[in-house]
Amino acid sequence: MNPTVWLYLVYLAISVALTVWVAQTLHKNGRIFLVDCFGGNEPMADSVNHLLVVGFYLINFGYVTLALKTDTPPVDTQQVIENLSGKIGIVLLVLGGMHFLNLIVFSKLRKRGQEPDMPPPFAPTGYTLPPAPQE
Amino acid sequence: MNRLYIFYDGECGLCRKCREWLACQPAYLKLVFHPFQSEEARRLCPDLPRFQPSEQLIVLSDEGGVYAGETAWLMCLYALREYRGWSEKLAAPALRPLARRICLLVSHHRLQLSQALFHLPGHVLEGVVENSEEAKI
C-alpha cells in the first residue's frame, strides 16, 4: 500500500470514530434536555432525538466522504501526518459546528416547550376592577 | 390569567383588520374584542377613558391588569401560540423603545394607514367578536 492509501484509511478510521463518539454523546445527553422540552413526553423526545442523530450522521459522513481525496498525495510519513492533521482538524471543526447547532436547536425547543407557562414579560400599565363576566 | 379584553378603535380600518387577524390565530388565552366606543366596553371597564383609548390600544386582563400602548400590542402577541416568544423578545430592554416608537407611530397615523392600505372608510362597529379557539395549555 502506498502512503496515500494509508492516509485515507487512517483518516476514515479517525473521522468515523470521532463522528460516532460525538453522535453518541449528543444522543445520550440530549435526551434529558428533549424530555424536558416536550413536557415529559418520552416517546416524542426519543423520536426527535433519533431523527436529530440520523441527520447528524448524514451530514458528517457526507462531509468526511467528500473531503477524503487529497490534492497533494504524500510521499513520506511526515507528509502523511501533516495531511492527516489538516483533514482531521477540519472534521473536528465541522463536528464542533454541528454540535453547537444541535445545542441551539435543543435550547430553542426547550424554550418553546416552556412558553405555555411563561408569565407576561412586563407588569400592567395600571390596574382597575376585574371585568364582570357577560350576563 | 385566562382572558384578555381588547379595546380597539372601531372607527379604524387597520384596527379592524388586526382584530380579524388576531381572532384567527391559535391562542393560549381567550381574546374578546370590543370597540372602545361601545357600551359593552364601558360596562366591562368603567375606568376605560382614564387610559385614553382613543390615543392607544388598551388591553384588560380578567385579573384587572390594564395594558396600554406598546404593552397592549405585546400582550396580544403574548396571548398567541405562535408569537409568545416574540412578545418576550420585543419586551427586552434593547427592543422595547423601538417597539414603543413603532406602536406610537402606527396609533397616531392609524386612520391614514387604513385609508392608504385598505381604502376603508371609518365607521363604528358594534358587537363582540371572540376568537374561536380556546387555549389548550
PDB file of C-alpha atoms in Angstrom:
ATOM      1  CA  MET A   1       0.000   0.000   0.000  1.00  0.00           C
ATOM      2  CA  ASN A   2       1.287   3.473  -0.867  1.00  0.00           C
ATOM      3  CA  PRO A   3       1.252   6.414   1.631  1.00  0.00           C
ATOM      4  CA  THR A   4      -1.918   7.921   0.081  1.00  0.00           C
ATOM      5  CA  VAL A   5      -3.951   4.770   0.785  1.00  0.00           C
ATOM      6  CA  TRP A   6      -2.594   4.731   4.352  1.00  0.00           C
ATOM      7  CA  LEU A   7      -3.617   8.371   4.699  1.00  0.00           C
ATOM      8  CA  TYR A   8      -7.151   7.597   3.517  1.00  0.00           C
ATOM      9  CA  LEU A   9      -7.551   4.576   5.779  1.00  0.00           C
ATOM     10  CA  VAL A  10      -6.314   6.357   8.908  1.00  0.00           C
ATOM     11  CA  TYR A  11      -8.368   9.471   8.031  1.00  0.00           C
ATOM     12  CA  LEU A  12     -11.539   7.405   7.625  1.00  0.00           C
ATOM     13  CA  ALA A  13     -10.939   5.436  10.827  1.00  0.00           C
ATOM     14  CA  ILE A  14     -10.349   8.565  12.955  1.00  0.00           C
ATOM     15  CA  SER A  15     -13.197  10.572  11.349  1.00  0.00           C
ATOM     16  CA  VAL A  16     -15.750   7.773  11.712  1.00  0.00           C
ATOM     17  CA  ALA A  17     -14.700   7.141  15.332  1.00  0.00           C
ATOM     18  CA  LEU A  18     -14.951  10.852  16.181  1.00  0.00           C
ATOM     19  CA  THR A  19     -18.348  11.223  14.491  1.00  0.00           C
ATOM     20  CA  VAL A  20     -19.755   8.176  16.279  1.00  0.00           C
ATOM     21  CA  TRP A  21     -18.408   9.412  19.635  1.00  0.00           C
ATOM     22  CA  VAL A  22     -19.914  12.918  19.242  1.00  0.00           C
ATOM     23  CA  ALA A  23     -23.225  11.490  17.983  1.00  0.00           C
ATOM     24  CA  GLN A  24     -23.442   9.070  20.926  1.00  0.00           C
ATOM     25  CA  THR A  25     -22.654  11.883  23.369  1.00  0.00           C
ATOM     26  CA  LEU A  26     -25.370  14.051  21.852  1.00  0.00           C
ATOM     27  CA  HIS A  27     -27.829  11.171  21.807  1.00  0.00           C
ATOM     28  CA  LYS A  28     -27.195  10.251  25.442  1.00  0.00           C
ATOM     29  CA  ASN A  29     -27.056  13.733  26.968  1.00  0.00           C
ATOM     30  CA  GLY A  30     -29.560  15.407  24.657  1.00  0.00           C
ATOM     31  CA  ARG A  31     -32.346  13.027  25.683  1.00  0.00           C
ATOM     32  CA  ILE A  32     -32.853  14.575  29.137  1.00  0.00           C
ATOM     33  CA  PHE A  33     -32.997  18.005  27.508  1.00  0.00           C
ATOM     34  CA  LEU A  34     -35.559  16.876  24.934  1.00  0.00           C
ATOM     35  CA  VAL A  35     -37.777  15.107  27.501  1.00  0.00           C
ATOM     36  CA  ASP A  36     -37.944  18.462  29.326  1.00  0.00           C
ATOM     37  CA  CYS A  37     -38.733  20.289  26.034  1.00  0.00           C
ATOM     38  CA  PHE A  38     -41.650  18.018  25.280  1.00  0.00           C
ATOM     39  CA  GLY A  39     -43.144  18.261  28.771  1.00  0.00           C
ATOM     40  CA  GLY A  40     -42.165  14.740  29.817  1.00  0.00           C
ATOM     41  CA  ASN A  41     -43.421  13.103  26.606  1.00  0.00           C
ATOM     42  CA  GLU A  42     -40.653  10.472  26.406  1.00  0.00           C
ATOM     43  CA  PRO A  43     -41.673   8.682  23.157  1.00  0.00           C
ATOM     44  CA  MET A  44     -41.760  12.059  21.365  1.00  0.00           C
ATOM     45  CA  ALA A  45     -38.397  13.085  22.835  1.00  0.00           C
ATOM     46  CA  ASP A  46     -36.834   9.741  21.824  1.00  0.00           C
ATOM     47  CA  SER A  47     -38.208  10.083  18.314  1.00  0.00           C
ATOM     48  CA  VAL A  48     -36.853  13.631  17.846  1.00  0.00           C
ATOM     49  CA  ASN A  49     -33.554  12.607  19.430  1.00  0.00           C
ATOM     50  CA  HIS A  50     -33.182   9.724  16.985  1.00  0.00           C
ATOM     51  CA  LEU A  51     -34.051  11.905  13.994  1.00  0.00           C
ATOM     52  CA  LEU A  52     -31.506  14.523  15.069  1.00  0.00           C
ATOM     53  CA  VAL A  53     -28.775  11.888  15.382  1.00  0.00           C
ATOM     54  CA  VAL A  54     -29.603  10.465  11.943  1.00  0.00           C
ATOM     55  CA  GLY A  55     -29.305  13.990  10.455  1.00  0.00           C
ATOM     56  CA  PHE A  56     -26.037  14.485  12.338  1.00  0.00           C
ATOM     57  CA  TYR A  57     -24.588  11.229  10.945  1.00  0.00           C
ATOM     58  CA  LEU A  58     -25.700  12.011   7.391  1.00  0.00           C
ATOM     59  CA  ILE A  59     -24.164  15.484   7.354  1.00  0.00           C
ATOM     60  CA  ASN A  60     -20.884  14.431   8.971  1.00  0.00           C
ATOM     61  CA  PHE A  61     -20.353  11.244   6.981  1.00  0.00           C
ATOM     62  CA  GLY A  62     -21.276  13.192   3.858  1.00  0.00           C
ATOM     63  CA  TYR A  63     -18.614  15.779   4.640  1.00  0.00           C
ATOM     64  CA  VAL A  64     -15.992  13.159   5.611  1.00  0.00           C
ATOM     65  CA  THR A  65     -16.589  11.300   2.336  1.00  0.00           C
ATOM     66  CA  LEU A  66     -16.408  14.429   0.200  1.00  0.00           C
ATOM     67  CA  ALA A  67     -13.229  15.622   1.909  1.00  0.00           C
ATOM     68  CA  LEU A  68     -11.414  12.276   1.528  1.00  0.00           C
ATOM     69  CA  LYS A  69      -9.471  12.962  -1.678  1.00  0.00           C
ATOM     70  CA  THR A  70      -6.176  14.784  -1.218  1.00  0.00           C
ATOM     71  CA  ASP A  71      -4.785  17.239  -3.780  1.00  0.00           C
ATOM     72  CA  THR A  72      -1.179  16.693  -2.668  1.00  0.00           C
ATOM     73  CA  PRO A  73      -0.509  12.949  -2.378  1.00  0.00           C
ATOM     74  CA  PRO A  74       2.034  12.317   0.412  1.00  0.00           C
ATOM     75  CA  VAL A  75       5.316  10.618  -0.404  1.00  0.00           C
ATOM     76  CA  ASP A  76       6.645  10.007   3.092  1.00  0.00           C
ATOM     77  CA  THR A  77       5.401   9.572   6.681  1.00  0.00           C
ATOM     78  CA  GLN A  78       5.877  13.246   7.537  1.00  0.00           C
ATOM     79  CA  GLN A  79       3.569  14.331   4.732  1.00  0.00           C
ATOM     80  CA  VAL A  80       1.024  11.647   5.704  1.00  0.00           C
ATOM     81  CA  ILE A  81       0.886  13.075   9.225  1.00  0.00           C
ATOM     82  CA  GLU A  82       0.678  16.697   8.007  1.00  0.00           C
ATOM     83  CA  ASN A  83      -2.041  15.864   5.519  1.00  0.00           C
ATOM     84  CA  LEU A  84      -3.929  13.826   8.100  1.00  0.00           C
ATOM     85  CA  SER A  85      -3.657  16.597  10.645  1.00  0.00           C
ATOM     86  CA  GLY A  86      -5.189  19.152   8.263  1.00  0.00           C
ATOM     87  CA  LYS A  87      -8.060  16.856   7.315  1.00  0.00           C
ATOM     88  CA  ILE A  88      -8.860  15.761  10.878  1.00  0.00           C
ATOM     89  CA  GLY A  89      -8.667  19.386  12.024  1.00  0.00           C
ATOM     90  CA  ILE A  90     -11.365  20.378   9.548  1.00  0.00           C
ATOM     91  CA  VAL A  91     -13.520  17.365  10.510  1.00  0.00           C
ATOM     92  CA  LEU A  92     -13.211  18.401  14.175  1.00  0.00           C
ATOM     93  CA  LEU A  93     -14.283  21.955  13.348  1.00  0.00           C
ATOM     94  CA  VAL A  94     -17.278  20.650  11.350  1.00  0.00           C
ATOM     95  CA  LEU A  95     -18.215  18.370  14.257  1.00  0.00           C
ATOM     96  CA  GLY A  96     -17.869  21.277  16.692  1.00  0.00           C
ATOM     97  CA  GLY A  97     -20.066  23.461  14.484  1.00  0.00           C
ATOM     98  CA  MET A  98     -22.683  20.715  14.203  1.00  0.00           C
ATOM     99  CA  HIS A  99     -22.554  20.145  17.959  1.00  0.00           C
ATOM    100  CA  PHE A 100     -23.291  23.821  18.681  1.00  0.00           C
ATOM    101  CA  LEU A 101     -26.018  23.850  16.025  1.00  0.00           C
ATOM    102  CA  ASN A 102     -27.611  20.904  17.818  1.00  0.00           C
ATOM    103  CA  LEU A 103     -27.363  22.728  21.155  1.00  0.00           C
ATOM    104  CA  ILE A 104     -29.066  25.780  19.614  1.00  0.00           C
ATOM    105  CA  VAL A 105     -31.871  23.543  18.273  1.00  0.00           C
ATOM    106  CA  PHE A 106     -32.215  21.855  21.691  1.00  0.00           C
ATOM    107  CA  SER A 107     -32.370  25.157  23.576  1.00  0.00           C
ATOM    108  CA  LYS A 108     -34.897  26.620  21.110  1.00  0.00           C
ATOM    109  CA  LEU A 109     -37.097  23.538  21.510  1.00  0.00           C
ATOM    110  CA  ARG A 110     -36.761  23.761  25.283  1.00  0.00           C
ATOM    111  CA  LYS A 111     -37.715  27.430  25.319  1.00  0.00           C
ATOM    112  CA  ARG A 112     -40.711  26.720  23.093  1.00  0.00           C
ATOM    113  CA  GLY A 113     -41.763  23.907  25.416  1.00  0.00           C
ATOM    114  CA  GLN A 114     -41.781  26.320  28.362  1.00  0.00           C
ATOM    115  CA  GLU A 115     -43.798  29.027  26.594  1.00  0.00           C
ATOM    116  CA  PRO A 116     -47.279  27.944  27.787  1.00  0.00           C
ATOM    117  CA  ASP A 117     -46.246  28.567  31.420  1.00  0.00           C
ATOM    118  CA  MET A 118     -44.350  31.792  30.730  1.00  0.00           C
ATOM    119  CA  PRO A 119     -45.633  34.799  32.733  1.00  0.00           C
ATOM    120  CA  PRO A 120     -46.197  38.092  30.840  1.00  0.00           C
ATOM    121  CA  PRO A 121     -42.802  39.705  30.198  1.00  0.00           C
ATOM    122  CA  PHE A 122     -43.883  43.011  31.792  1.00  0.00           C
ATOM    123  CA  ALA A 123     -46.168  44.393  34.501  1.00  0.00           C
ATOM    124  CA  PRO A 124     -49.500  46.054  33.604  1.00  0.00           C
ATOM    125  CA  THR A 125     -49.532  49.808  32.923  1.00  0.00           C
ATOM    126  CA  GLY A 126     -52.245  50.181  35.567  1.00  0.00           C
ATOM    127  CA  TYR A 127     -54.954  48.345  37.440  1.00  0.00           C
ATOM    128  CA  THR A 128     -58.714  48.548  37.545  1.00  0.00           C
ATOM    129  CA  LEU A 129     -61.575  46.393  38.775  1.00  0.00           C
ATOM    130  CA  PRO A 130     -61.611  42.969  37.083  1.00  0.00           C
ATOM    131  CA  PRO A 131     -64.345  42.990  34.420  1.00  0.00           C
ATOM    132  CA  ALA A 132     -67.641  41.397  35.364  1.00  0.00           C
ATOM    133  CA  PRO A 133     -68.457  38.385  33.171  1.00  0.00           C
ATOM    134  CA  GLN A 134     -71.061  38.866  30.448  1.00  0.00           C
ATOM    135  CA  GLU A 135     -74.637  38.318  31.580  1.00  0.00           C
TER     136      GLU A 135
ATOM    137  CA  MET B   1     -54.879  34.877  33.519  1.00  0.00           C
ATOM    138  CA  ASN B   2     -57.344  33.244  31.111  1.00  0.00           C
ATOM    139  CA  ARG B   3     -58.923  36.031  29.126  1.00  0.00           C
ATOM    140  CA  LEU B   4     -57.926  39.330  27.545  1.00  0.00           C
ATOM    141  CA  TYR B   5     -60.375  42.089  26.633  1.00  0.00           C
ATOM    142  CA  ILE B   6     -59.053  44.132  23.717  1.00  0.00           C
ATOM    143  CA  PHE B   7     -60.461  47.636  23.318  1.00  0.00           C
ATOM    144  CA  TYR B   8     -59.678  48.898  19.835  1.00  0.00           C
ATOM    145  CA  ASP B   9     -60.829  51.827  17.742  1.00  0.00           C
ATOM    146  CA  GLY B  10     -63.975  50.710  15.909  1.00  0.00           C
ATOM    147  CA  GLU B  11     -63.599  53.643  13.506  1.00  0.00           C
ATOM    148  CA  CYS B  12     -60.196  52.466  12.335  1.00  0.00           C
ATOM    149  CA  GLY B  13     -59.974  50.031   9.412  1.00  0.00           C
ATOM    150  CA  LEU B  14     -56.457  48.959  10.338  1.00  0.00           C
ATOM    151  CA  CYS B  15     -57.604  48.092  13.872  1.00  0.00           C
ATOM    152  CA  ARG B  16     -60.485  46.024  12.476  1.00  0.00           C
ATOM    153  CA  LYS B  17     -58.079  44.159  10.178  1.00  0.00           C
ATOM    154  CA  CYS B  18     -55.781  43.492  13.143  1.00  0.00           C
ATOM    155  CA  ARG B  19     -58.785  42.225  15.119  1.00  0.00           C
ATOM    156  CA  GLU B  20     -59.733  39.843  12.282  1.00  0.00           C
ATOM    157  CA  TRP B  21     -56.155  38.559  12.114  1.00  0.00           C
ATOM    158  CA  LEU B  22     -55.876  38.107  15.890  1.00  0.00           C
ATOM    159  CA  ALA B  23     -59.220  36.302  16.041  1.00  0.00           C
ATOM    160  CA  CYS B  24     -57.969  33.702  13.509  1.00  0.00           C
ATOM    161  CA  GLN B  25     -54.771  32.879  15.402  1.00  0.00           C
ATOM    162  CA  PRO B  26     -54.473  29.921  17.777  1.00  0.00           C
ATOM    163  CA  ALA B  27     -54.164  31.405  21.261  1.00  0.00           C
ATOM    164  CA  TYR B  28     -53.228  30.456  24.806  1.00  0.00           C
ATOM    165  CA  LEU B  29     -55.719  32.996  26.195  1.00  0.00           C
ATOM    166  CA  LYS B  30     -59.273  33.719  25.151  1.00  0.00           C
ATOM    167  CA  LEU B  31     -59.432  37.029  23.313  1.00  0.00           C
ATOM    168  CA  VAL B  32     -62.550  39.210  23.486  1.00  0.00           C
ATOM    169  CA  PHE B  33     -62.729  42.265  21.222  1.00  0.00           C
ATOM    170  CA  HIS B  34     -64.801  45.411  21.737  1.00  0.00           C
ATOM    171  CA  PRO B  35     -64.592  48.832  20.071  1.00  0.00           C
ATOM    172  CA  PHE B  36     -63.709  51.248  22.874  1.00  0.00           C
ATOM    173  CA  GLN B  37     -66.711  53.372  21.753  1.00  0.00           C
ATOM    174  CA  SER B  38     -69.181  50.550  22.554  1.00  0.00           C
ATOM    175  CA  GLU B  39     -71.492  50.276  25.563  1.00  0.00           C
ATOM    176  CA  GLU B  40     -70.043  46.848  26.383  1.00  0.00           C
ATOM    177  CA  ALA B  41     -66.536  48.313  26.620  1.00  0.00           C
ATOM    178  CA  ARG B  42     -67.794  50.933  29.097  1.00  0.00           C
ATOM    179  CA  ARG B  43     -69.618  48.241  31.078  1.00  0.00           C
ATOM    180  CA  LEU B  44     -66.567  45.985  31.251  1.00  0.00           C
ATOM    181  CA  CYS B  45     -64.159  48.755  32.136  1.00  0.00           C
ATOM    182  CA  PRO B  46     -65.796  51.888  33.565  1.00  0.00           C
ATOM    183  CA  ASP B  47     -62.261  53.266  34.038  1.00  0.00           C
ATOM    184  CA  LEU B  48     -61.501  52.993  30.320  1.00  0.00           C
ATOM    185  CA  PRO B  49     -61.491  56.777  29.491  1.00  0.00           C
ATOM    186  CA  ARG B  50     -58.743  57.248  32.093  1.00  0.00           C
ATOM    187  CA  PHE B  51     -56.380  55.192  29.874  1.00  0.00           C
ATOM    188  CA  GLN B  52     -57.063  57.289  26.727  1.00  0.00           C
ATOM    189  CA  PRO B  53     -58.334  54.514  24.450  1.00  0.00           C
ATOM    190  CA  SER B  54     -58.676  56.958  21.534  1.00  0.00           C
ATOM    191  CA  GLU B  55     -54.910  57.504  21.637  1.00  0.00           C
ATOM    192  CA  GLN B  56     -53.674  53.952  22.097  1.00  0.00           C
ATOM    193  CA  LEU B  57     -54.728  50.309  22.135  1.00  0.00           C
ATOM    194  CA  ILE B  58     -55.946  49.136  25.548  1.00  0.00           C
ATOM    195  CA  VAL B  59     -55.948  45.549  26.754  1.00  0.00           C
ATOM    196  CA  LEU B  60     -57.574  44.487  30.011  1.00  0.00           C
ATOM    197  CA  SER B  61     -56.883  41.128  31.640  1.00  0.00           C
ATOM    198  CA  ASP B  62     -59.536  39.208  33.542  1.00  0.00           C
ATOM    199  CA  GLU B  63     -57.441  39.911  36.663  1.00  0.00           C
ATOM    200  CA  GLY B  64     -57.846  43.679  36.290  1.00  0.00           C
ATOM    201  CA  GLY B  65     -54.429  44.486  34.793  1.00  0.00           C
ATOM    202  CA  VAL B  66     -54.568  47.250  32.176  1.00  0.00           C
ATOM    203  CA  TYR B  67     -52.035  47.307  29.358  1.00  0.00           C
ATOM    204  CA  ALA B  68     -51.778  50.425  27.196  1.00  0.00           C
ATOM    205  CA  GLY B  69     -49.806  51.335  24.082  1.00  0.00           C
ATOM    206  CA  GLU B  70     -46.945  49.025  23.167  1.00  0.00           C
ATOM    207  CA  THR B  71     -47.558  46.800  26.194  1.00  0.00           C
ATOM    208  CA  ALA B  72     -51.094  46.205  24.863  1.00  0.00           C
ATOM    209  CA  TRP B  73     -49.716  45.162  21.475  1.00  0.00           C
ATOM    210  CA  LEU B  74     -47.163  42.923  23.164  1.00  0.00           C
ATOM    211  CA  MET B  75     -49.886  41.369  25.330  1.00  0.00           C
ATOM    212  CA  CYS B  76     -51.772  40.494  22.135  1.00  0.00           C
ATOM    213  CA  LEU B  77     -48.629  38.713  20.897  1.00  0.00           C
ATOM    214  CA  TYR B  78     -48.222  37.092  24.323  1.00  0.00           C
ATOM    215  CA  ALA B  79     -51.705  35.598  24.005  1.00  0.00           C
ATOM    216  CA  LEU B  80     -50.908  33.888  20.690  1.00  0.00           C
ATOM    217  CA  ARG B  81     -49.368  30.440  20.460  1.00  0.00           C
ATOM    218  CA  GLU B  82     -47.101  31.255  17.549  1.00  0.00           C
ATOM    219  CA  TYR B  83     -45.948  34.668  18.795  1.00  0.00           C
ATOM    220  CA  ARG B  84     -45.477  34.358  22.572  1.00  0.00           C
ATOM    221  CA  GLY B  85     -41.712  34.164  22.089  1.00  0.00           C
ATOM    222  CA  TRP B  86     -41.819  37.418  20.111  1.00  0.00           C
ATOM    223  CA  SER B  87     -43.543  39.256  22.944  1.00  0.00           C
ATOM    224  CA  GLU B  88     -40.623  38.342  25.186  1.00  0.00           C
ATOM    225  CA  LYS B  89     -38.040  39.386  22.589  1.00  0.00           C
ATOM    226  CA  LEU B  90     -39.712  42.722  21.860  1.00  0.00           C
ATOM    227  CA  ALA B  91     -40.193  43.449  25.576  1.00  0.00           C
ATOM    228  CA  ALA B  92     -36.430  43.136  26.191  1.00  0.00           C
ATOM    229  CA  PRO B  93     -34.719  46.466  27.037  1.00  0.00           C
ATOM    230  CA  ALA B  94     -32.885  46.524  23.680  1.00  0.00           C
ATOM    231  CA  LEU B  95     -36.035  46.360  21.539  1.00  0.00           C
ATOM    232  CA  ARG B  96     -38.689  47.876  23.811  1.00  0.00           C
ATOM    233  CA  PRO B  97     -38.010  51.543  22.810  1.00  0.00           C
ATOM    234  CA  LEU B  98     -38.233  50.581  19.126  1.00  0.00           C
ATOM    235  CA  ALA B  99     -41.497  48.700  19.738  1.00  0.00           C
ATOM    236  CA  ARG B 100     -42.850  51.744  21.620  1.00  0.00           C
ATOM    237  CA  ARG B 101     -41.920  54.131  18.792  1.00  0.00           C
ATOM    238  CA  ILE B 102     -43.471  51.915  16.115  1.00  0.00           C
ATOM    239  CA  CYS B 103     -46.689  51.429  18.111  1.00  0.00           C
ATOM    240  CA  LEU B 104     -46.961  55.177  18.760  1.00  0.00           C
ATOM    241  CA  LEU B 105     -46.385  55.938  15.086  1.00  0.00           C
ATOM    242  CA  VAL B 106     -48.958  53.387  13.939  1.00  0.00           C
ATOM    243  CA  SER B 107     -51.510  54.511  16.574  1.00  0.00           C
ATOM    244  CA  HIS B 108     -51.179  58.189  15.618  1.00  0.00           C
ATOM    245  CA  HIS B 109     -51.481  57.530  11.891  1.00  0.00           C
ATOM    246  CA  ARG B 110     -53.917  54.616  12.004  1.00  0.00           C
ATOM    247  CA  LEU B 111     -56.704  56.370  10.106  1.00  0.00           C
ATOM    248  CA  GLN B 112     -54.380  57.498   7.304  1.00  0.00           C
ATOM    249  CA  LEU B 113     -52.873  53.980   7.208  1.00  0.00           C
ATOM    250  CA  SER B 114     -56.368  52.435   6.997  1.00  0.00           C
ATOM    251  CA  GLN B 115     -57.203  54.673   4.080  1.00  0.00           C
ATOM    252  CA  ALA B 116     -53.877  54.078   2.318  1.00  0.00           C
ATOM    253  CA  LEU B 117     -53.641  50.312   2.863  1.00  0.00           C
ATOM    254  CA  PHE B 118     -57.228  49.101   2.764  1.00  0.00           C
ATOM    255  CA  HIS B 119     -59.233  52.068   1.371  1.00  0.00           C
ATOM    256  CA  LEU B 120     -61.507  51.594   4.367  1.00  0.00           C
ATOM    257  CA  PRO B 121     -63.789  54.457   5.395  1.00  0.00           C
ATOM    258  CA  GLY B 122     -64.269  54.701   9.160  1.00  0.00           C
ATOM    259  CA  HIS B 123     -67.459  53.661  10.890  1.00  0.00           C
ATOM    260  CA  VAL B 124     -68.153  52.344  14.364  1.00  0.00           C
ATOM    261  CA  LEU B 125     -68.588  48.601  14.595  1.00  0.00           C
ATOM    262  CA  GLU B 126     -70.837  47.472  17.386  1.00  0.00           C
ATOM    263  CA  GLY B 127     -70.905  43.946  18.708  1.00  0.00           C
ATOM    264  CA  VAL B 128     -68.475  41.424  20.022  1.00  0.00           C
ATOM    265  CA  VAL B 129     -66.049  39.208  18.185  1.00  0.00           C
ATOM    266  CA  GLU B 130     -64.429  36.409  20.097  1.00  0.00           C
ATOM    267  CA  ASN B 131     -61.682  34.202  18.826  1.00  0.00           C
ATOM    268  CA  SER B 132     -62.892  30.747  18.024  1.00  0.00           C
ATOM    269  CA  GLU B 133     -60.039  28.781  19.552  1.00  0.00           C
ATOM    270  CA  GLU B 134     -59.829  28.260  23.290  1.00  0.00           C
ATOM    271  CA  ALA B 135     -56.476  27.989  24.986  1.00  0.00           C
ATOM    272  CA  LYS B 136     -55.167  24.444  25.116  1.00  0.00           C
ATOM    273  CA  ILE B 137     -52.437  24.582  27.728  1.00  0.00           C
TER     274      ILE B 137
END
